[in-house]
Short mmCIF file of C-alpha atoms and ligand atoms in Angstrom, two decimals:
data_model
loop_
_atom_site.label_atom_id
_atom_site.label_comp_id
_atom_site.label_asym_id
_atom_site.label_seq_id
_atom_site.Cartn_x
_atom_site.Cartn_y
_atom_site.Cartn_z
CA MET L 7 78.38 117.71 123.74
CA ALA L 8 79.46 119.19 120.42
CA HIS L 9 82.72 117.78 119.05
CA GLN L 10 85.36 119.38 116.94
CA THR L 11 84.32 118.62 113.38
CA VAL L 12 86.30 118.20 110.22
CA ILE L 13 84.43 118.33 106.90
CA VAL L 14 85.51 115.88 104.22
CA LEU L 15 84.38 117.50 101.00
CA ASP L 16 83.53 114.78 98.52
CA PHE L 17 84.58 115.14 94.90
CA GLY L 18 83.62 111.62 93.92
CA GLY L 19 86.83 109.70 94.62
CA GLN L 20 86.78 106.02 95.47
CA TYR L 21 88.49 106.38 98.83
CA ASN L 22 86.33 109.08 100.37
CA GLN L 23 84.83 107.07 103.16
CA LEU L 24 88.29 105.69 103.82
CA ILE L 25 89.48 109.23 104.49
CA ALA L 26 86.57 109.71 106.92
CA ARG L 27 87.50 106.51 108.63
CA ARG L 28 91.10 107.57 109.03
CA VAL L 29 89.98 110.86 110.59
CA ARG L 30 87.82 108.88 113.07
CA GLU L 31 90.79 106.66 113.75
CA CYS L 32 92.64 109.78 114.83
CA GLY L 33 89.90 110.49 117.41
CA VAL L 34 88.29 113.35 115.49
CA TYR L 35 84.65 113.63 114.43
CA CYS L 36 84.07 114.19 110.70
CA GLU L 37 81.32 114.37 108.16
CA VAL L 38 81.51 113.64 104.48
CA LYS L 39 79.61 116.24 102.50
CA PRO L 40 79.00 116.46 98.73
CA TYR L 41 81.15 119.20 97.13
CA LYS L 42 77.94 121.01 96.08
CA THR L 43 76.82 121.61 99.67
CA PRO L 44 76.51 125.38 100.16
CA LEU L 45 79.34 126.82 102.17
CA ALA L 46 76.95 128.39 104.64
CA GLN L 47 75.59 125.00 105.39
CA LEU L 48 79.03 123.56 105.97
CA LEU L 49 79.85 126.40 108.30
CA GLU L 50 76.87 125.60 110.49
CA LYS L 51 78.94 122.58 111.58
CA LYS L 52 81.64 124.97 112.88
CA PRO L 53 84.42 122.94 111.22
CA ILE L 54 88.00 123.19 112.41
CA GLY L 55 89.25 122.21 108.93
CA PHE L 56 88.44 120.77 105.57
CA ILE L 57 89.74 117.76 103.61
CA PHE L 58 89.14 117.83 99.85
CA THR L 59 88.96 114.29 98.45
CA GLY L 60 90.17 112.86 95.18
CA GLY L 61 87.87 112.50 92.29
CA PRO L 62 87.69 111.12 88.75
CA ASN L 63 87.74 114.48 86.91
CA SER L 64 90.46 116.75 85.63
CA VAL L 65 90.26 120.22 87.13
CA TYR L 66 90.68 121.91 83.74
CA ASP L 67 87.65 120.10 82.35
CA PRO L 68 84.86 122.75 82.16
CA ALA L 69 82.36 120.36 83.76
CA ALA L 70 84.68 119.44 86.64
CA PRO L 71 83.39 119.87 90.20
CA GLN L 72 84.32 123.23 91.72
CA VAL L 73 84.33 124.67 95.15
CA ASP L 74 83.08 128.01 96.46
CA PRO L 75 86.25 130.19 96.37
CA ALA L 76 85.15 131.78 99.62
CA ILE L 77 86.30 128.59 101.37
CA PHE L 78 89.92 129.79 100.94
CA THR L 79 89.21 133.05 102.82
CA LEU L 80 87.89 131.57 106.04
CA GLY L 81 91.31 131.19 107.68
CA LEU L 82 90.57 127.44 108.19
CA PRO L 83 93.15 124.71 107.33
CA ILE L 84 92.59 122.65 104.12
CA LEU L 85 94.13 119.39 103.06
CA GLY L 86 93.65 118.62 99.38
CA ILE L 87 94.17 115.01 98.29
CA CYS L 88 94.86 114.21 94.62
CA TYR L 89 91.99 115.94 92.71
CA GLY L 90 91.43 118.03 95.87
CA CYS L 91 95.03 119.19 95.72
CA GLN L 92 94.83 120.09 92.07
CA LEU L 93 91.55 121.88 92.62
CA MET L 94 93.07 124.00 95.37
CA ALA L 95 96.16 124.69 93.26
CA GLN L 96 94.08 125.86 90.33
CA ALA L 97 91.66 127.88 92.41
CA LEU L 98 94.53 129.74 94.01
CA GLY L 99 96.25 130.67 90.76
CA GLY L 100 98.43 127.64 89.98
CA GLU L 101 98.35 125.76 86.75
CA VAL L 102 97.27 122.12 86.27
CA THR L 103 97.72 120.28 83.03
CA ALA L 104 97.57 116.68 81.80
CA ALA L 105 100.88 115.01 82.55
CA GLN L 106 102.92 114.13 79.54
CA ALA L 107 103.14 110.36 79.28
CA ASP L 108 105.91 108.85 81.42
CA THR L 109 106.84 112.14 83.05
CA ALA L 110 104.67 113.19 85.93
CA ARG L 111 101.82 110.73 85.50
CA GLU L 112 102.02 108.25 88.32
CA TYR L 113 100.09 105.18 89.42
CA GLY L 114 100.76 102.83 92.28
CA LYS L 115 103.52 102.64 94.81
CA THR L 116 106.02 105.43 94.35
CA GLU L 117 109.22 106.22 96.21
CA THR L 118 108.65 109.68 97.72
CA PHE L 119 110.92 112.18 99.47
CA TYR L 120 109.33 114.38 102.13
CA ASP L 121 110.32 117.71 103.63
CA THR L 122 109.98 116.89 107.33
CA ALA L 123 109.85 120.60 108.21
CA CYS L 124 106.38 120.63 106.70
CA THR L 125 103.57 120.24 109.23
CA LEU L 126 102.21 117.22 107.36
CA PHE L 127 105.45 115.28 107.54
CA LYS L 128 106.79 116.42 110.89
CA GLY L 129 108.39 113.59 112.90
CA LEU L 130 108.10 111.10 109.99
CA ASP L 131 110.66 109.44 107.75
CA ALA L 132 112.03 111.70 105.01
CA GLN L 133 111.65 108.93 102.50
CA GLY L 134 108.99 106.29 101.91
CA ILE L 135 106.39 104.75 99.62
CA SER L 136 103.29 106.67 98.72
CA TRP L 137 100.31 105.48 96.69
CA MET L 138 99.80 107.62 93.62
CA SER L 139 96.90 107.58 91.20
CA HIS L 140 96.92 110.71 89.12
CA GLY L 141 97.27 111.61 85.47
CA ASP L 142 97.39 115.38 86.01
CA TYR L 143 100.23 117.50 87.01
CA MET L 144 100.66 120.91 88.69
CA ALA L 145 102.76 122.70 86.09
CA GLN L 146 102.86 125.71 88.34
CA VAL L 147 102.10 125.82 92.07
CA PRO L 148 100.18 128.82 93.39
CA GLN L 149 101.85 131.75 95.04
CA GLY L 150 102.61 131.30 98.73
CA PHE L 151 103.12 127.48 98.40
CA ALA L 152 106.33 125.69 98.89
CA LEU L 153 107.16 122.22 97.56
CA ALA L 154 106.92 119.72 100.43
CA ALA L 155 107.55 116.34 98.75
CA HIS L 156 108.85 115.01 95.44
CA SER L 157 109.40 111.77 93.54
CA ALA L 158 111.69 110.92 90.70
CA ALA L 159 108.99 111.80 88.13
CA CYS L 160 107.31 114.67 89.89
CA PRO L 161 108.79 117.75 91.66
CA ASN L 162 105.63 118.68 93.53
CA VAL L 163 104.12 115.55 95.05
CA ALA L 164 103.10 117.68 98.03
CA ILE L 165 102.73 121.46 98.41
CA ALA L 166 102.20 123.56 101.52
CA ASP L 167 101.38 127.07 102.46
CA GLU L 168 102.09 127.05 106.19
CA ASP L 169 100.85 130.60 106.74
CA ARG L 170 97.40 129.81 105.50
CA ARG L 171 97.58 126.18 106.63
CA PHE L 172 96.81 124.88 103.15
CA TYR L 173 98.33 121.54 102.20
CA GLY L 174 98.00 119.45 99.06
CA VAL L 175 99.22 115.94 98.33
CA GLN L 176 99.09 114.25 94.94
CA PHE L 177 99.11 110.79 96.59
CA HIS L 178 96.55 109.06 98.80
CA PRO L 179 97.58 109.14 102.51
CA GLU L 180 94.37 107.35 103.43
CA VAL L 181 95.30 103.97 101.81
CA ASN L 182 97.44 101.44 103.58
CA HIS L 183 100.01 101.37 100.77
CA THR L 184 101.16 104.85 101.77
CA GLN L 185 103.67 104.43 104.51
CA ASN L 186 102.85 106.77 107.43
CA GLY L 187 99.71 107.92 105.63
CA LEU L 188 97.68 107.85 108.85
CA ALA L 189 100.41 109.81 110.64
CA MET L 190 100.25 112.48 107.92
CA ILE L 191 96.47 112.82 108.39
CA ARG L 192 97.05 112.99 112.13
CA ASN L 193 99.68 115.73 111.64
CA PHE L 194 97.13 117.71 109.63
CA LEU L 195 94.42 117.27 112.22
CA TYR L 196 96.50 117.93 115.31
CA GLY L 197 99.26 120.10 113.83
CA ALA L 198 97.25 122.25 111.45
CA CYS L 199 93.62 122.10 112.62
CA GLY L 200 94.30 122.05 116.36
CA ALA L 201 92.34 118.91 116.98
CA THR L 202 92.32 117.64 120.54
CA GLY L 203 91.04 114.19 119.89
CA ASP L 204 87.70 114.64 121.63
CA TRP L 205 85.78 111.93 119.76
CA THR L 206 85.45 108.15 120.45
CA MET L 207 83.40 105.20 119.25
CA GLY L 208 81.39 105.70 122.46
CA ASP L 209 80.38 109.07 121.06
CA TYR L 210 79.45 107.46 117.77
CA LYS L 211 77.19 105.08 119.71
CA GLU L 212 75.41 107.96 121.56
CA THR L 213 74.95 109.93 118.30
CA ALA L 214 73.66 106.93 116.46
CA ILE L 215 71.18 106.04 119.27
CA ARG L 216 69.90 109.64 119.32
CA SER L 217 69.30 109.73 115.59
CA ILE L 218 67.66 106.31 115.54
CA ARG L 219 65.28 107.45 118.34
CA GLU L 220 64.37 110.57 116.41
CA LYS L 221 63.70 108.67 113.23
CA VAL L 222 61.78 105.73 114.73
CA GLY L 223 59.63 107.65 117.21
CA SER L 224 57.08 105.19 118.48
CA GLY L 225 57.32 103.01 115.35
CA LYS L 226 57.84 99.25 115.19
CA VAL L 227 61.19 97.91 114.02
CA LEU L 228 62.06 94.56 112.56
CA LEU L 229 65.46 93.02 112.11
CA ALA L 230 66.68 89.72 110.65
CA LEU L 231 69.41 88.49 112.90
CA SER L 232 71.89 86.09 111.31
CA GLY L 233 74.35 85.77 114.22
CA GLY L 234 77.10 87.40 112.24
CA VAL L 235 78.96 90.44 113.46
CA ASP L 236 77.11 93.05 111.40
CA SER L 237 73.51 92.06 112.11
CA SER L 238 74.35 91.44 115.79
CA VAL L 239 75.88 94.92 116.21
CA ALA L 240 72.99 96.52 114.33
CA ALA L 241 70.57 94.60 116.60
CA ALA L 242 72.39 95.67 119.74
CA LEU L 243 72.36 99.30 118.64
CA LEU L 244 68.65 99.24 117.91
CA ALA L 245 67.97 97.34 121.15
CA GLU L 246 69.75 100.09 123.06
CA ALA L 247 67.90 102.81 121.12
CA VAL L 248 64.34 101.57 120.99
CA GLY L 249 64.17 98.47 123.24
CA SER L 250 60.76 96.84 123.17
CA GLN L 251 59.83 98.44 119.85
CA LEU L 252 62.33 96.12 118.23
CA THR L 253 61.65 92.58 117.11
CA CYS L 254 64.64 90.45 116.10
CA VAL L 255 63.88 87.36 114.06
CA PHE L 256 66.66 84.82 114.24
CA VAL L 257 66.08 82.05 111.74
CA ASP L 258 68.11 79.16 113.01
CA HIS L 259 68.56 77.06 109.88
CA GLY L 260 70.49 74.34 111.67
CA LEU L 261 73.57 75.09 109.53
CA MET L 262 75.40 77.09 112.18
CA ARG L 263 78.57 76.15 113.99
CA LEU L 264 78.61 74.38 117.37
CA ASN L 265 76.57 76.29 120.06
CA GLU L 266 76.34 79.35 117.83
CA GLY L 267 72.56 79.69 117.95
CA ASP L 268 72.49 79.54 121.77
CA GLU L 269 75.32 82.06 121.96
CA VAL L 270 73.41 84.58 119.86
CA GLU L 271 70.29 84.10 121.97
CA GLU L 272 72.25 84.47 125.18
CA ALA L 273 73.98 87.68 124.00
CA PHE L 274 70.62 89.41 123.48
CA SER L 275 68.97 88.28 126.67
CA LYS L 276 70.16 91.46 128.45
CA TRP L 277 67.85 93.68 126.38
CA SER L 278 64.10 93.61 126.75
CA ILE L 279 63.42 93.27 123.02
CA ASN L 280 61.15 90.78 121.25
CA PHE L 281 63.54 88.05 120.36
CA ILE L 282 62.11 85.33 118.11
CA ARG L 283 64.23 82.31 117.43
CA VAL L 284 62.77 80.13 114.75
CA ASN L 285 64.05 76.60 114.89
CA ALA L 286 63.82 75.70 111.25
CA GLU L 287 66.50 72.97 111.10
CA GLY L 288 64.04 70.28 110.04
CA LEU L 289 62.59 72.38 107.31
CA PHE L 290 65.94 73.33 105.83
CA LEU L 291 67.27 69.76 105.93
CA HIS L 292 64.15 68.53 104.28
CA LYS L 293 64.55 71.05 101.44
CA LEU L 294 68.24 70.23 101.05
CA ALA L 295 67.73 66.48 100.97
CA GLY L 296 69.46 64.96 97.94
CA VAL L 297 70.76 68.33 96.68
CA ARG L 298 74.48 68.27 95.78
CA ASP L 299 75.02 71.26 93.59
CA PRO L 300 76.47 74.23 95.51
CA GLU L 301 74.51 76.91 93.69
CA ALA L 302 71.30 74.94 94.16
CA LYS L 303 71.98 74.70 97.90
CA ARG L 304 72.54 78.46 98.07
CA LYS L 305 69.34 79.17 96.21
CA ILE L 306 67.26 76.84 98.38
CA ILE L 307 68.65 78.25 101.57
CA GLY L 308 68.24 81.84 100.42
CA GLU L 309 64.64 81.32 99.40
CA GLU L 310 63.68 79.30 102.45
CA PHE L 311 65.27 81.92 104.65
CA ILE L 312 63.11 84.62 103.23
CA ARG L 313 60.04 82.51 103.45
CA VAL L 314 60.54 81.71 107.11
CA PHE L 315 61.34 85.32 107.87
CA GLU L 316 58.31 86.52 105.99
CA GLN L 317 56.05 84.18 107.96
CA GLU L 318 57.28 85.53 111.26
CA ALA L 319 57.06 89.09 110.09
CA LYS L 320 53.44 88.57 109.17
CA LYS L 321 52.67 87.40 112.71
CA ILE L 322 54.08 90.69 114.05
CA GLY L 323 51.82 92.71 111.74
CA GLN L 324 52.61 96.08 110.27
CA VAL L 325 56.18 97.21 110.89
CA ASP L 326 57.45 100.64 110.19
CA PHE L 327 61.15 100.05 109.78
CA LEU L 328 63.34 97.21 108.58
CA VAL L 329 66.92 97.26 109.83
CA GLN L 330 69.81 95.99 107.70
CA GLY L 331 73.36 95.46 108.87
CA THR L 332 74.90 96.77 105.70
CA ILE L 333 78.41 97.97 106.32
CA TYR L 334 80.50 100.28 104.11
CA PRO L 335 82.49 97.55 102.23
CA ASP L 336 79.12 96.06 101.18
CA VAL L 337 78.10 99.44 99.80
CA ILE L 338 81.27 99.63 97.70
CA GLU L 339 81.02 96.07 96.50
CA SER L 340 77.41 96.39 95.34
CA GLY L 341 78.52 99.33 93.23
CA LEU L 342 81.05 97.36 91.26
CA GLY L 343 78.84 96.58 88.30
CA ASP L 344 78.32 93.20 86.71
CA ALA L 345 81.40 91.20 87.46
CA ALA L 346 81.16 87.51 86.63
CA VAL L 347 79.17 85.59 89.18
CA ILE L 348 81.58 83.11 90.76
CA LYS L 349 79.23 82.37 93.67
CA SER L 350 75.91 84.04 94.33
CA HIS L 351 76.51 85.23 97.85
CA HIS L 352 73.42 84.99 99.94
CA ASN L 353 73.18 87.62 102.63
CA VAL L 354 70.28 88.59 104.76
CA GLY L 355 70.26 91.61 102.45
CA GLY L 356 67.62 90.81 99.84
CA LEU L 357 64.62 90.85 102.10
CA PRO L 358 62.77 94.11 101.52
CA ASP L 359 60.59 92.96 98.60
CA TYR L 360 58.86 90.45 100.79
CA VAL L 361 58.08 92.40 103.84
CA ASP L 362 55.75 95.30 104.23
CA PHE L 363 57.46 98.25 105.88
CA LYS L 364 57.94 101.94 105.38
CA GLU L 365 61.61 102.47 105.49
CA ILE L 366 64.97 100.79 105.80
CA ILE L 367 67.43 101.74 108.54
CA GLU L 368 71.09 100.96 107.90
CA PRO L 369 72.85 102.24 111.00
CA LEU L 370 76.30 100.76 110.07
CA ARG L 371 76.36 101.95 106.50
CA LEU L 372 79.33 104.19 106.93
CA LEU L 373 81.46 101.96 109.17
CA PHE L 374 84.26 99.60 108.28
CA LYS L 375 84.42 96.12 109.77
CA ASP L 376 86.85 96.90 112.62
CA GLU L 377 84.74 99.96 113.51
CA VAL L 378 81.66 97.78 113.65
CA ARG L 379 83.48 95.47 116.04
CA GLN L 380 84.55 98.38 118.21
CA LEU L 381 80.93 99.63 118.27
CA GLY L 382 79.81 96.10 119.26
CA ARG L 383 82.16 96.26 122.25
CA GLU L 384 80.82 99.64 123.24
CA LEU L 385 77.36 98.14 123.21
CA GLY L 386 78.48 95.34 125.52
CA LEU L 387 78.33 92.45 123.09
CA PRO L 388 80.60 89.53 124.16
CA GLU L 389 84.00 89.29 122.54
CA TYR L 390 83.29 85.90 120.85
CA LEU L 391 80.44 87.54 119.01
CA VAL L 392 82.19 90.77 118.16
CA MET L 393 85.34 89.02 116.87
CA ARG L 394 83.47 86.30 114.97
CA GLN L 395 85.07 85.58 111.61
CA PRO L 396 82.97 85.92 108.49
CA PHE L 397 80.56 83.08 108.12
CA PRO L 398 78.65 82.50 104.85
CA GLY L 399 74.87 82.92 104.82
CA PRO L 400 74.34 79.30 103.69
CA GLY L 401 76.41 78.18 106.67
CA LEU L 402 77.84 74.74 106.93
CA ALA L 403 75.71 73.53 104.03
CA ILE L 404 78.53 74.71 101.70
CA ARG L 405 81.12 73.15 103.90
CA VAL L 406 79.61 69.65 103.70
CA ILE L 407 80.56 68.77 100.17
CA GLY L 408 77.76 67.13 98.28
CA GLU L 409 74.58 66.08 100.01
CA VAL L 410 73.92 67.66 103.37
CA THR L 411 72.58 65.48 106.23
CA LYS L 412 72.17 65.99 109.94
CA ASP L 413 74.80 63.34 110.68
CA LYS L 414 77.36 65.01 108.41
CA LEU L 415 76.62 68.43 109.85
CA ASP L 416 77.12 67.11 113.40
CA THR L 417 80.38 65.52 112.45
CA LEU L 418 81.61 68.69 110.82
CA ARG L 419 80.45 70.88 113.73
CA LEU L 420 82.51 68.90 116.19
CA ALA L 421 85.62 68.84 114.01
CA ASP L 422 85.31 72.54 113.28
CA PHE L 423 84.95 73.32 116.95
CA ILE L 424 88.16 71.43 117.73
CA PHE L 425 90.04 73.29 114.99
CA ARG L 426 88.85 76.72 116.28
CA ASP L 427 89.64 75.67 119.86
CA GLU L 428 93.23 74.72 118.99
CA MET L 429 93.67 77.87 116.91
CA ALA L 430 92.49 80.03 119.78
CA LYS L 431 94.67 78.25 122.33
CA ALA L 432 97.74 78.81 120.08
CA GLY L 433 96.74 82.44 119.62
CA GLU L 434 96.70 81.98 115.86
CA ASP L 435 93.10 83.01 115.55
CA ARG L 436 94.06 86.73 115.68
CA ASN L 437 96.42 86.43 112.76
CA LEU L 438 94.00 84.88 110.34
CA ASP L 439 91.04 86.26 108.44
CA GLN L 440 89.09 83.01 108.13
CA TYR L 441 89.64 79.43 109.13
CA PHE L 442 87.33 76.46 109.25
CA ALA L 443 86.87 72.80 108.58
CA VAL L 444 85.21 71.20 105.58
CA LEU L 445 83.74 67.71 105.43
CA THR L 446 84.83 66.40 102.05
CA ASN L 447 82.80 63.78 100.37
CA MET L 448 85.82 61.53 100.07
CA ARG L 449 86.14 58.40 102.08
CA SER L 450 89.33 56.44 102.42
CA VAL L 451 90.81 53.45 104.19
CA GLY L 452 92.44 53.86 107.57
CA VAL L 453 93.43 51.68 110.44
CA MET L 454 92.35 52.21 113.99
CA GLY L 455 93.35 49.85 116.77
CA ASP L 456 93.63 46.65 114.86
CA GLY L 457 90.71 47.34 112.56
CA ARG L 458 90.14 48.71 109.12
CA THR L 459 88.20 51.91 108.76
CA TYR L 460 86.54 53.46 105.77
CA ASP L 461 85.65 56.99 106.77
CA TYR L 462 85.57 60.62 105.75
CA THR L 463 88.44 62.97 105.03
CA LEU L 464 88.25 66.32 106.82
CA ALA L 465 89.89 69.32 105.21
CA LEU L 466 91.19 72.26 107.22
CA ARG L 467 91.33 75.66 105.60
CA ALA L 468 92.92 78.86 106.96
CA VAL L 469 93.51 82.01 104.93
CA THR L 470 94.84 85.55 105.19
CA THR L 471 93.30 88.21 103.02
CA ASP L 472 92.62 91.94 102.81
CA ASP L 473 89.36 91.84 100.91
CA PHE L 474 88.43 88.16 100.28
CA MET L 475 88.74 88.79 96.55
CA THR L 476 92.13 87.14 96.75
CA ALA L 477 93.48 85.08 99.68
CA ASP L 478 96.67 83.33 100.70
CA TRP L 479 96.61 80.00 102.45
CA ALA L 480 98.05 80.57 105.93
CA ARG L 481 101.34 79.11 107.04
CA ILE L 482 100.12 77.86 110.41
CA PRO L 483 102.61 75.87 112.58
CA PHE L 484 102.89 72.16 111.89
CA ASP L 485 102.58 71.26 115.53
CA LEU L 486 99.27 73.09 115.69
CA LEU L 487 98.05 71.12 112.66
CA ASP L 488 99.38 68.01 114.35
CA ARG L 489 97.48 68.62 117.62
CA THR L 490 94.32 69.45 115.69
CA SER L 491 94.52 66.39 113.50
CA THR L 492 95.21 64.06 116.42
CA ARG L 493 92.31 65.40 118.38
CA ILE L 494 89.91 65.24 115.47
CA VAL L 495 90.57 61.61 114.53
CA ASN L 496 90.37 60.67 118.20
CA GLU L 497 87.32 62.65 119.24
CA VAL L 498 85.17 62.78 116.10
CA PRO L 499 83.57 59.59 114.89
CA LYS L 500 83.63 58.86 111.14
CA ILE L 501 86.72 60.90 110.36
CA ASN L 502 89.95 58.95 109.77
CA ARG L 503 91.99 61.42 107.79
CA VAL L 504 92.74 65.18 108.03
CA VAL L 505 94.29 67.27 105.24
CA TYR L 506 95.32 70.92 105.12
CA ASP L 507 94.40 73.00 102.03
CA ILE L 508 97.49 74.70 100.58
CA THR L 509 95.78 76.49 97.71
CA SER L 510 95.41 80.26 97.46
CA LYS L 511 92.58 82.15 95.81
CA PRO L 512 92.78 82.31 92.83
CA PRO L 513 92.82 79.61 91.54
CA ALA L 514 90.79 78.12 94.45
CA THR L 515 88.12 80.04 96.36
CA VAL L 516 88.00 80.45 100.12
CA GLU L 517 85.07 78.13 100.54
CA PHE L 518 85.13 74.69 98.92
CA GLU L 519 81.65 75.14 97.34
P1 XMP B 616 84.80 82.61 98.26
O1 XMP B 616 84.51 81.19 98.58
O2 XMP B 616 83.86 83.19 97.31
O3 XMP B 616 84.57 83.35 99.67
O4 XMP B 616 86.25 82.83 97.90
C1 XMP B 616 84.86 84.68 99.87
C2 XMP B 616 84.15 85.09 101.21
O5 XMP B 616 82.77 85.03 100.98
C3 XMP B 616 82.16 84.10 101.87
N1 XMP B 616 81.10 83.40 101.19
C4 XMP B 616 79.80 83.69 101.35
N2 XMP B 616 79.17 84.54 102.15
N3 XMP B 616 77.11 83.76 101.27
C5 XMP B 616 77.82 84.59 102.11
O6 XMP B 616 77.21 85.34 102.87
C6 XMP B 616 77.68 82.89 100.46
O7 XMP B 616 76.96 82.19 99.73
C7 XMP B 616 79.10 82.85 100.47
N4 XMP B 616 80.00 82.04 99.79
C8 XMP B 616 81.23 82.48 100.23
C9 XMP B 616 83.27 83.23 102.37
O8 XMP B 616 83.03 82.63 103.59
C10 XMP B 616 84.46 84.16 102.38
O9 XMP B 616 84.46 84.95 103.52
#
């Protein structure tokens, strides 16, 4: 079934996929297209409206991206955001100039006043914070447009021509910092474009399956399954699409949390795919013996992982496609240039060099994490897998401080399980972005019964964060910490002391190593 479609016309802004994601959140199908796409091609999609994104240029720059002026004669609604707003203003006869310093140039959170009679702001608060990021200014708005929002520095934060259903905002409604931003986008979609909300994640699943089948044909597909949310959802999608043509190689490095390996295997038993679980615990522990340095551990694990995977892939023979569970935030992050390496994150990502295949498939490339989770549910993956918190590629090896041994791993696994169990029982797990236990290398004196002990200190860590670049230590209830600590020292041998980490990132990092 064809869905109502909105075209997001991409002028190179940094939030473009976020706009697309907001449109999907409103239950409307959309496609992001480069601004250079010929109009005729865009019209083949039978769009019900357009959104022009932001972009790094100034519209008065001769080399700035332009749009086919015929787009304004179609009778279809348009929402211009930031650059998109200025572009529309200029194209329709307004005037855009560089803002004089300190007058109309605005960055960051800005108190904004909205005209709630405007379709965009109908039913919303007349005053609120919007997120601005523009150095240009509409000195004159085009004919037919009314001012629809202002701030202290800028009289035309939003403009609207209700007759033609053209709207422009200088701020970014798609980012969370803009209060009611999503509602404004919804107002545009439902109020101006006549959207009916005929699209769901279930539809995304069907479309993705169809296009995977078309691409893969009768080819062979290989996927490295890590047990994390992204690779699991990618695997489930491929399993649904091409079934027995898919081989999933799950390298169990023995550094997973309690029962995790079995859970992953169990979740995939409902599909008739080729599921290979390589039990490589012994090999990894052998390679890690005596290694204390965190970066050295990462390197060993990363290399060994590739080697094991490569060996399995060779047994399968020629494959046509390699699947990667790259999601949209990974795509953004990898484009960030050469920031200082704090930790060399090992992901299943860097495999292609070692495996012979024709093409990579990245079916989640445009989705955000919560959308990936939603898709996982649609595919029937169990909740514990879909809601799994981020888990580092090197696993518990970087949560056992210093040398990694099987004994220490088992100790940590049990303690970590108790912490997660208590968090879930208290309902705290939903409020936190990551929480786990760390086996420190410190031993200290304790007393148990009438005897002296000299055992390990376990650290508990729980954080909230938006992007993992910075993180706050979580204020979890004392009685929850108390229950967890009591259980751990009673149930886990070799731990006689439990501490809670109250350091944020920076200056600490989320993981201890
Ligand atoms: P840090 O410790 O750098 O952690 O503040 C930020 C996020 O990254 C995860 N992390 C890793 N993930 N390989 C991964 O795949 C790694 O080597 C690695 N080190 C840290 C960490 O769990 C947190 O979510």
